C-alpha cells in the first residue's frame, strides 16, 4: 500500500539543504545538544516533580534532516500497520490487483516523501512515542520503543534567523523536548492510551475507495471556497478534518485535548525553568512567538492549512494557558493529578475552561 523506501528516497532527494557550517562547528553543535539534553533531565524533573528512572533507557539522537525523515517513516510504518493491513484485505486479490497495488504504493510513497521533505526543515525536536528500533536509529527497550530526536541543522537555522544567543537557545529547545520524554517515561499508561485512541481513529477509517474519494472531493471544494449551495462554512478546517467520520471527530477531539496538554505543559516547563537555566529566555520567547505567528509565504500558509499545522500552533497556546491557570489555582502537585489516569485528562472543552477541570478533578467550584 505504501512504498516506504521510495518515501525515504523522495524526501531525502527533495529535502532542503541545512545552514552552512564547518565540520568542526557541526561537531560542536552535536556535542552541545547532547550535553544540554542531559542537563535538561534534572531541570525538568525538579520543576515538574515527575520522577522517573526509565528516562535513561530512552535514547537521545541528534540527527540531520534525512535522519529525521528515516525515523518518522519507521514510526509511520509501525502505527499505520493495522490500517494498511485492513485496506489490503479489502482490496482483495482480483485481476490486476498486484499491478495496481505496486503503482498505488509508489504514488503514495512519493506523496509521503514530499510531505516529509516539507516538514523536515521545520521540526526542531521530537519525542517519538511509537519508535521501533532500526539499524541506525536505536529506541527504548520497552514495547513500542521511544526516542528523543534533536534536528541539529534546524536548530542552528532558527537561532541564526532569530539572532539569539546560540547556547541559550539550544538549551531552551532541549528543555521542551525533554519535558515530552519525561511525560511518557513518568506516566506509564500514557503511551498505551494514546496508541489506543489512534488505533480507534484508524479503525473508523472508511476504506471504501469511492466513499473516501467523495469525501476528498467535498473537502477540496470547501478548501477552494466552492461548497455546495446551502452548506455552511466549516470554519477553515483542514483536509484531514474534512474527510473524517463523525466517530473520528469525537476521537480527534480527545486526541486534540491530550496533545494540547502535552505541548502546553512543555512550553510552560521550558519557560518556568528558563529564568534560572537560560539567561536570555525572555528574548528567545518573544522572538520565537513572533516567528510562530509569521508565515513565510502564501504557499506556506496554504500548506499549513491543508495539513492542519495551524491547529498545532493553537495547541501550544491553548495548552500552555490551561497549564498556567491550573498550576496557579492548585499548584504543581495539584496539576500533576492530570497524570493519574485517562479519566483525569482534560477534555477539549476543559482545555478552554481550566476551572471546569479543577472543579471536576479537585471538587472545587469557587
Coordinates of C-alpha atoms in Angstrom, one line a residue:
X1 CA 0.0 0.0 0.0
X2 CA 2.9 2.4 0.7
X3 CA 6.4 2.1 -0.8
X4 CA 8.2 3.1 2.3
X5 CA 11.7 3.0 0.8
X6 CA 10.5 5.3 -2.0
X7 CA 9.1 7.7 0.6
X8 CA 12.5 7.9 2.2
X9 CA 14.3 8.3 -1.1
X10 CA 11.9 11.0 -2.3
X11 CA 12.1 13.0 0.9
X12 CA 15.9 12.7 1.0
X13 CA 16.2 13.9 -2.6
X14 CA 13.8 16.9 -2.1
X15 CA 14.9 18.0 1.4
X16 CA 16.3 21.5 1.6
X17 CA 20.0 21.9 2.5
X18 CA 20.7 23.0 6.0
X19 CA 22.7 26.1 7.0
X20 CA 26.3 26.3 6.1
X21 CA 28.5 25.1 8.9
X22 CA 32.1 23.8 9.1
X23 CA 32.8 20.2 10.1
X24 CA 34.2 21.4 13.4
X25 CA 31.2 23.6 14.1
X26 CA 28.8 20.8 13.3
X27 CA 30.6 18.5 15.7
X28 CA 30.5 21.2 18.4
X29 CA 26.7 21.7 17.9
X30 CA 26.0 18.0 18.2
X31 CA 28.2 17.7 21.3
X32 CA 26.5 20.7 23.0
X33 CA 23.0 19.4 22.2
X34 CA 23.8 16.1 23.8
X35 CA 25.1 18.0 26.9
X36 CA 22.0 20.2 27.1
X37 CA 19.7 17.1 26.7
X38 CA 21.5 15.5 29.7
X39 CA 21.4 18.7 31.8
X40 CA 17.7 19.2 30.9
X41 CA 16.7 15.9 32.7
X42 CA 17.4 17.4 36.2
X43 CA 15.9 20.8 35.3
X44 CA 12.6 19.2 34.1
X45 CA 12.3 16.6 36.8
X46 CA 12.9 19.2 39.5
X47 CA 10.4 21.7 38.1
X48 CA 7.6 19.2 37.2
X49 CA 8.1 16.9 40.2
X50 CA 7.7 14.0 37.8
X51 CA 10.3 11.4 38.8
X52 CA 11.3 8.6 36.6
X53 CA 14.2 6.3 36.2
X54 CA 13.2 4.9 32.8
X55 CA 14.2 8.2 31.1
X56 CA 17.8 6.8 30.8
X57 CA 16.5 3.9 28.7
X58 CA 15.2 6.4 26.1
X59 CA 18.0 7.4 23.7
X60 CA 18.6 11.0 22.6
X61 CA 19.6 11.2 19.0
X62 CA 21.0 14.3 17.3
X63 CA 20.1 13.9 13.6
X64 CA 20.1 15.8 10.3
X65 CA 17.1 16.3 8.1
X66 CA 17.4 12.9 6.3
X67 CA 17.8 11.2 9.7
X68 CA 14.6 12.8 10.9
X69 CA 12.8 11.6 7.7
X70 CA 14.0 8.0 8.2
X71 CA 13.0 8.0 11.9
X72 CA 9.5 9.3 11.1
X73 CA 9.0 6.8 8.2
X74 CA 9.8 4.0 10.7
X75 CA 7.2 5.4 13.1
X76 CA 4.5 5.9 10.5
X77 CA 5.1 2.3 9.3
X78 CA 4.6 1.0 12.8
X79 CA 1.5 3.0 13.7
X80 CA -0.3 2.6 10.4
X81 CA 0.4 -1.1 10.0
X82 CA -3.1 -2.2 11.2
X83 CA -4.9 0.2 8.9
X84 CA -2.8 -0.8 5.9
X85 CA -3.4 -4.5 6.5
X86 CA -7.1 -3.8 6.7
X87 CA -7.0 -1.9 3.4
X88 CA -5.0 -4.7 1.8
X89 CA -7.7 -7.2 2.9
X90 CA -10.5 -5.1 1.5
X91 CA -8.7 -4.7 -1.9
X92 CA -8.6 -8.5 -2.3
X93 CA -6.6 -10.4 -4.9
X94 CA -8.6 -9.9 -8.1
X95 CA -7.1 -9.5 -11.6
X96 CA -4.7 -6.6 -11.8
X97 CA -4.6 -6.1 -8.1
X98 CA -0.9 -6.7 -7.8
X99 CA -0.1 -4.2 -10.6
X100 CA -2.5 -1.5 -9.2
X101 CA -1.1 -2.1 -5.7
X102 CA 2.5 -1.6 -6.9
X103 CA 1.6 1.6 -8.7
X104 CA -0.5 2.9 -5.9
X105 CA 2.2 2.1 -3.4
X106 CA 4.7 4.1 -5.4
X107 CA 2.4 7.1 -5.8
X108 CA 1.7 7.1 -2.0
X109 CA 5.4 6.7 -1.3
X110 CA 6.2 9.8 -3.4
X111 CA 3.4 11.8 -1.8
X112 CA 4.5 10.9 1.7
X113 CA 8.1 11.7 0.8
X114 CA 7.1 15.2 -0.5
X115 CA 5.2 15.8 2.8
X116 CA 8.1 14.7 4.9
X117 CA 10.6 16.8 2.9
X118 CA 8.4 19.9 3.6
X119 CA 8.2 19.1 7.4
X120 CA 11.9 18.1 7.8
X121 CA 13.1 21.7 7.7
X122 CA 10.6 22.9 10.3
X123 CA 11.0 20.5 13.2
X124 CA 13.5 21.4 15.9
X125 CA 13.0 18.4 18.1
X126 CA 10.5 15.5 18.6
X127 CA 9.8 12.8 21.1
X128 CA 8.9 9.7 19.0
X129 CA 6.4 7.8 21.1
X130 CA 6.0 4.9 18.7
X131 CA 9.5 4.4 17.5
X132 CA 10.7 0.9 16.6
X133 CA 14.5 0.4 16.7
X134 CA 16.3 0.3 13.4
X135 CA 19.9 -0.4 12.5
X136 CA 20.9 3.3 12.7
X137 CA 18.2 4.6 14.9
X138 CA 18.0 2.9 18.4
X139 CA 15.0 3.2 20.6
X140 CA 14.0 2.4 24.1
X141 CA 13.9 -1.3 25.2
X142 CA 10.2 -1.0 26.3
X143 CA 7.5 -2.3 23.9
X144 CA 6.9 0.2 21.2
X145 CA 10.2 1.9 21.8
X146 CA 10.6 5.6 22.1
X147 CA 13.4 8.1 21.4
X148 CA 14.1 11.8 21.5
X149 CA 15.3 13.5 18.3
X150 CA 17.0 16.8 18.1
X151 CA 17.3 18.1 14.5
X152 CA 20.7 20.0 14.6
X153 CA 20.5 21.9 11.3
X154 CA 17.0 23.3 12.0
X155 CA 18.1 24.4 15.5
X156 CA 21.1 26.2 14.0
X157 CA 18.9 27.8 11.3
X158 CA 16.4 29.2 13.7
X159 CA 18.9 30.5 16.2
X160 CA 20.6 32.4 13.4
X161 CA 17.3 33.6 12.0
X162 CA 16.2 34.9 15.4
X163 CA 19.6 36.3 16.2
X164 CA 19.6 34.9 19.7
X165 CA 22.3 33.5 21.9
X166 CA 23.0 30.0 20.5
X167 CA 23.9 28.3 23.7
X168 CA 20.7 29.6 25.5
X169 CA 18.5 28.7 22.5
X170 CA 19.8 25.1 22.3
X171 CA 19.2 24.5 26.0
X172 CA 15.7 26.1 25.7
X173 CA 14.8 23.7 22.9
X174 CA 16.1 20.7 24.8
X175 CA 14.0 21.7 27.8
X176 CA 10.9 21.5 25.7
X177 CA 11.7 18.1 24.2
X178 CA 13.0 16.7 27.5
X179 CA 9.6 17.5 29.0
X180 CA 8.0 15.3 26.5
X181 CA 10.4 12.5 27.2
X182 CA 9.6 12.9 31.0
X183 CA 5.9 12.9 30.3
X184 CA 6.0 9.5 28.7
X185 CA 8.5 7.9 30.9
X186 CA 7.0 9.1 34.2
X187 CA 3.4 8.2 33.2
X188 CA 3.5 4.6 32.1
X189 CA -0.1 4.4 30.8
X190 CA 0.1 7.5 28.6
X191 CA 1.7 5.8 25.6
X192 CA -0.8 2.9 25.6
X193 CA -3.7 5.3 26.0
X194 CA -2.6 7.4 23.0
X195 CA -2.0 4.4 20.9
X196 CA -5.4 3.1 21.7
X197 CA -7.0 6.3 20.7
X198 CA -5.0 6.5 17.4
X199 CA -5.9 2.9 16.5
X200 CA -9.6 3.6 17.3
X201 CA -9.4 6.6 15.0
X202 CA -7.8 4.5 12.2
X203 CA -10.2 1.6 12.7
X204 CA -13.1 4.1 11.9
X205 CA -11.5 4.9 8.6
X206 CA -13.8 4.1 5.7
X207 CA -11.6 2.1 3.4
X208 CA -14.0 2.0 0.6
X209 CA -12.2 4.0 -2.2
X210 CA -15.4 5.5 -3.7
X211 CA -16.7 6.9 -0.4
X212 CA -13.2 8.2 0.5
X213 CA -12.8 9.9 -2.8
X214 CA -16.2 11.6 -2.5
X215 CA -15.1 13.0 0.9
X216 CA -11.8 14.2 -0.6
X217 CA -13.7 15.9 -3.4
X218 CA -16.0 17.7 -1.0
X219 CA -13.1 18.7 1.1
X220 CA -11.3 20.1 -1.9
X221 CA -14.4 22.1 -2.8
X222 CA -14.6 23.5 0.7
X223 CA -10.9 24.5 0.8
X224 CA -11.3 26.2 -2.6
X225 CA -14.4 28.1 -1.5
X226 CA -16.7 26.0 -3.7
X227 CA -19.0 24.5 -1.1
X228 CA -22.3 23.0 -2.5
X229 CA -25.1 25.5 -2.3
X230 CA -26.9 25.6 1.0
X231 CA -24.0 24.2 3.1
X232 CA -22.4 26.3 5.8
X233 CA -18.8 27.3 6.0
X234 CA -16.8 24.7 8.1
X235 CA -14.6 27.2 9.8
X236 CA -11.5 26.7 7.7
X237 CA -10.9 23.1 8.8
X238 CA -8.0 21.2 7.2
X239 CA -8.3 18.4 4.6
X240 CA -7.7 15.9 7.4
X241 CA -10.7 17.2 9.4
X242 CA -13.0 17.3 6.4
X243 CA -12.6 13.6 5.4
X244 CA -13.4 12.3 8.9
X245 CA -16.4 10.4 10.0
X246 CA -18.5 11.7 13.0
X247 CA -16.9 9.0 15.2
X248 CA -13.4 10.1 14.2
X249 CA -14.2 13.7 15.0
X250 CA -15.1 12.6 18.6
X251 CA -11.8 10.7 18.9
X252 CA -9.9 13.5 17.4
X253 CA -11.4 15.9 20.0
X254 CA -10.0 13.7 22.7
X255 CA -6.6 13.5 21.0
X256 CA -6.5 17.2 20.5
X257 CA -7.1 17.8 24.2
X258 CA -4.2 15.4 25.1
X259 CA -1.8 16.9 22.6
X260 CA -2.7 20.4 23.8
X261 CA -2.0 19.3 27.3
X262 CA 1.4 17.8 26.4
X263 CA 2.5 20.7 24.2
X264 CA 1.3 23.3 26.6
X265 CA 2.9 21.6 29.5
X266 CA 6.3 21.5 27.6
X267 CA 6.0 25.2 26.8
X268 CA 5.1 26.0 30.4
X269 CA 8.1 24.0 31.7
X270 CA 10.7 25.4 29.4
X271 CA 9.6 29.0 30.3
X272 CA 9.4 28.1 34.0
X273 CA 12.9 26.6 34.1
X274 CA 14.2 29.3 31.8
X275 CA 15.0 32.2 34.2
X276 CA 17.5 30.1 36.2
X277 CA 18.9 28.0 33.4
X278 CA 18.5 30.2 30.3
X279 CA 19.5 33.8 31.0
X280 CA 18.0 35.2 27.7
X281 CA 14.8 33.2 27.9
X282 CA 12.5 36.3 27.7
X283 CA 14.2 37.5 24.5
X284 CA 14.1 34.0 23.0
X285 CA 10.4 33.5 23.8
X286 CA 9.4 36.9 22.4
X287 CA 11.2 36.3 19.1
X288 CA 10.1 32.7 18.8
X289 CA 6.5 33.6 19.3
X290 CA 6.8 36.3 16.6
X291 CA 8.3 33.7 14.3
X292 CA 5.4 31.2 15.0
X293 CA 2.8 33.8 14.1
X294 CA 4.6 34.9 10.9
X295 CA 4.2 32.9 7.7
X296 CA 6.9 32.7 5.2
X297 CA 4.8 32.7 2.1
X298 CA 1.3 32.2 0.7
X299 CA 2.3 28.7 -0.3
X300 CA 3.4 28.0 3.3
X301 CA 0.1 29.3 4.6
X302 CA -1.8 27.1 2.2
X303 CA 0.2 24.0 3.2
X304 CA -0.2 24.8 6.9
X305 CA -4.0 25.0 6.5
X306 CA -4.1 21.8 4.3
X307 CA -2.1 19.8 6.8
X308 CA -3.7 21.2 9.9
X309 CA -0.4 22.8 11.2
X310 CA -2.2 26.0 12.2
X311 CA -4.1 23.8 14.7
X312 CA -0.8 22.6 16.0
X313 CA 0.2 26.1 16.8
X314 CA -3.1 26.7 18.7
X315 CA -2.4 23.6 20.7
X316 CA 0.8 25.2 22.1
X317 CA -1.1 28.4 23.0
X318 CA -4.3 26.8 24.4
X319 CA -2.4 24.1 26.3
X320 CA 0.0 26.5 27.9
X321 CA -2.8 28.7 29.1
X322 CA -4.6 25.7 30.6
X323 CA -1.5 24.5 32.5
X324 CA -0.6 28.0 33.7
X325 CA -4.2 28.5 35.0
X326 CA -4.4 25.2 36.8
X327 CA -0.9 25.5 38.4
X328 CA -1.9 29.0 39.5
X329 CA -5.1 27.6 41.1
X330 CA -3.9 24.3 42.7
X331 CA -0.1 24.3 42.4
X332 CA 2.2 21.9 40.6
X333 CA 1.2 18.9 42.8
X334 CA -2.5 19.7 42.2
X335 CA -1.8 20.0 38.4
X336 CA 0.0 16.6 38.4
X337 CA -3.2 14.9 39.2
X338 CA -3.8 15.2 35.5
X339 CA -1.4 12.2 35.1
X340 CA -3.4 9.9 37.4
X341 CA -5.4 8.1 34.7
X342 CA -7.1 8.7 31.4
X343 CA -10.1 9.8 33.4
X344 CA -8.2 12.8 34.8
X345 CA -7.0 14.1 31.4
X346 CA -8.8 17.3 30.4
X347 CA -11.4 17.3 27.7
X348 CA -11.2 19.7 24.8
X349 CA -13.8 21.9 26.5
X350 CA -11.8 21.9 29.7
X351 CA -8.6 23.0 27.9
X352 CA -10.6 26.1 27.1
X353 CA -12.1 26.3 30.6
X354 CA -9.4 25.2 33.1
X355 CA -11.7 26.0 36.1
X356 CA -14.1 23.2 34.9
X357 CA -11.2 20.6 35.1
X358 CA -10.3 21.9 38.6
X359 CA -13.9 21.5 39.7
X360 CA -14.2 18.0 38.2
X361 CA -10.9 16.6 39.5
X362 CA -10.4 18.6 42.7
X363 CA -14.1 19.1 43.6
X364 CA -13.6 22.9 43.8
X365 CA -16.3 25.1 42.4
X366 CA -15.2 28.5 43.7

